[in-house]
JSON list of C-alpha atoms in Angstrom, two decimals:
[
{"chain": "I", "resi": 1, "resn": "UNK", "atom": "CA", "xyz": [0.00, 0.00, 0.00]},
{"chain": "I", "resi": 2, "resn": "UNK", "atom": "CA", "xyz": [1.47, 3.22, -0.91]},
{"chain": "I", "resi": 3, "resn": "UNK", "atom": "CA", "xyz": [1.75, 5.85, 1.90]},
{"chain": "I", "resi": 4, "resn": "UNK", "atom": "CA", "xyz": [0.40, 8.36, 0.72]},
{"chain": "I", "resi": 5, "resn": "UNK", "atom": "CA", "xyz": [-2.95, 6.52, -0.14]},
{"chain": "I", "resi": 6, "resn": "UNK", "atom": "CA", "xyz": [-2.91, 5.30, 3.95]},
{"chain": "I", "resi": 7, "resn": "UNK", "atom": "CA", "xyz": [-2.04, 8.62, 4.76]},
{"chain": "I", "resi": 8, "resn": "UNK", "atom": "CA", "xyz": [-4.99, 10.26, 2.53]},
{"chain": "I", "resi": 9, "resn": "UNK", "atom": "CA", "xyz": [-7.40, 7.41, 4.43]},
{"chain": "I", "resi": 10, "resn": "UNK", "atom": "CA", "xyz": [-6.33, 8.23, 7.60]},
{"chain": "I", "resi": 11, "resn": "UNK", "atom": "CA", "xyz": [-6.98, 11.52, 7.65]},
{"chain": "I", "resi": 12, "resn": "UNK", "atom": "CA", "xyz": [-10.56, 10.71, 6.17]},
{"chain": "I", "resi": 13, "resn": "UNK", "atom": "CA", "xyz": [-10.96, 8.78, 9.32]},
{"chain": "I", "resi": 14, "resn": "UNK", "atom": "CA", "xyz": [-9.91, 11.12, 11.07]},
{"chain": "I", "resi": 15, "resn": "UNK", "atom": "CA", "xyz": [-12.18, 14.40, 9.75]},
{"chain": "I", "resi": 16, "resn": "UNK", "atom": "CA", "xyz": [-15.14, 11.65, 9.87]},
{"chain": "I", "resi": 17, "resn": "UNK", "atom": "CA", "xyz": [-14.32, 11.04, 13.57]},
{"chain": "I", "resi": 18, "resn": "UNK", "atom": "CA", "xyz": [-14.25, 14.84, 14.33]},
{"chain": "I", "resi": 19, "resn": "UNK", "atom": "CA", "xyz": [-17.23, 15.18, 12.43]},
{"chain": "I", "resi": 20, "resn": "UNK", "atom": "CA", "xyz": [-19.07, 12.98, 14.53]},
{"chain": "I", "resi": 21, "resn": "UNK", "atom": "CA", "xyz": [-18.17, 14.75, 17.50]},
{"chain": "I", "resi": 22, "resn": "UNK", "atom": "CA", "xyz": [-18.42, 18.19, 16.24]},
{"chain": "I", "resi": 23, "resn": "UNK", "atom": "CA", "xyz": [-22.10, 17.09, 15.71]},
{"chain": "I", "resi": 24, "resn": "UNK", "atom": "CA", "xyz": [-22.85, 15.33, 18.68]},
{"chain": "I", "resi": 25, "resn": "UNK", "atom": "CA", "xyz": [-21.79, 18.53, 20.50]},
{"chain": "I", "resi": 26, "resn": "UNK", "atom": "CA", "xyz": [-24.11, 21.09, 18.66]},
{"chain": "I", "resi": 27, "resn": "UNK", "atom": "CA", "xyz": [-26.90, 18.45, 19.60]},
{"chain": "I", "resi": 28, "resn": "UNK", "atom": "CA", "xyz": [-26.03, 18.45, 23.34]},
{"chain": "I", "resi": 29, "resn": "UNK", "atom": "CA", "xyz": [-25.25, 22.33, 22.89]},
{"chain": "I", "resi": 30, "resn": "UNK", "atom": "CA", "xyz": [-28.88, 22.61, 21.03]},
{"chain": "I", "resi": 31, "resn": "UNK", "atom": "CA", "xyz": [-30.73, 20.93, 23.20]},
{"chain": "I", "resi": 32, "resn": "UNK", "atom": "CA", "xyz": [-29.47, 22.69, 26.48]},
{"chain": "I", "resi": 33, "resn": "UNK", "atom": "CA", "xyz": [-30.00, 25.74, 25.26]},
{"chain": "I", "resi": 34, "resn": "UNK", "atom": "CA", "xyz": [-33.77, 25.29, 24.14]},
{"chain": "I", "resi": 35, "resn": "UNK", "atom": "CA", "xyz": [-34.13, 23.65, 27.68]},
{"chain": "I", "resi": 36, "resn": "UNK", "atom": "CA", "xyz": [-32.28, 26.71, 29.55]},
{"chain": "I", "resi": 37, "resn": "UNK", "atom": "CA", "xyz": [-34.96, 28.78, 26.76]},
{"chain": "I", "resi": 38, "resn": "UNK", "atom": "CA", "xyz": [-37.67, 27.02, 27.91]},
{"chain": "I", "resi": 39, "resn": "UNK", "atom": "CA", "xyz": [-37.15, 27.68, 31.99]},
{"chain": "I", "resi": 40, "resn": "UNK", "atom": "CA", "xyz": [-36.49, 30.86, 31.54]},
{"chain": "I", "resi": 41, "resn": "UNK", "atom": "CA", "xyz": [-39.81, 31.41, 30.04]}
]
C-alpha cells in the first residue's frame, strides 16, 4: 500500500471522527439551550 494513499485514508478517518463529535456537541449544545430557553420562560 502506498503511503500516501494510507495517509490520505487516515486523515478521512480522522475528519469523519471529528465530524461525529463536532455534531454530537451542537446536539447536546442545542438541546441545552432550548431547555435553559424554555425555563427561563
Amino acid at each position: 500500500m502506498d503511503r500516501g494513499i494510507a495517509g490520505r485514508v487516515i486523515l478521512i478517518k480522522h475528519l469523519k471522527l471529528l465530524g461525529g463529535i463536532l455534531l454530537i456537541d451542537l446536539l447536546v449544545l442545542g438541546a441545552f439551550t432550548i431547555n435553559l430557553f424554555l425555563y427561563s420562560l
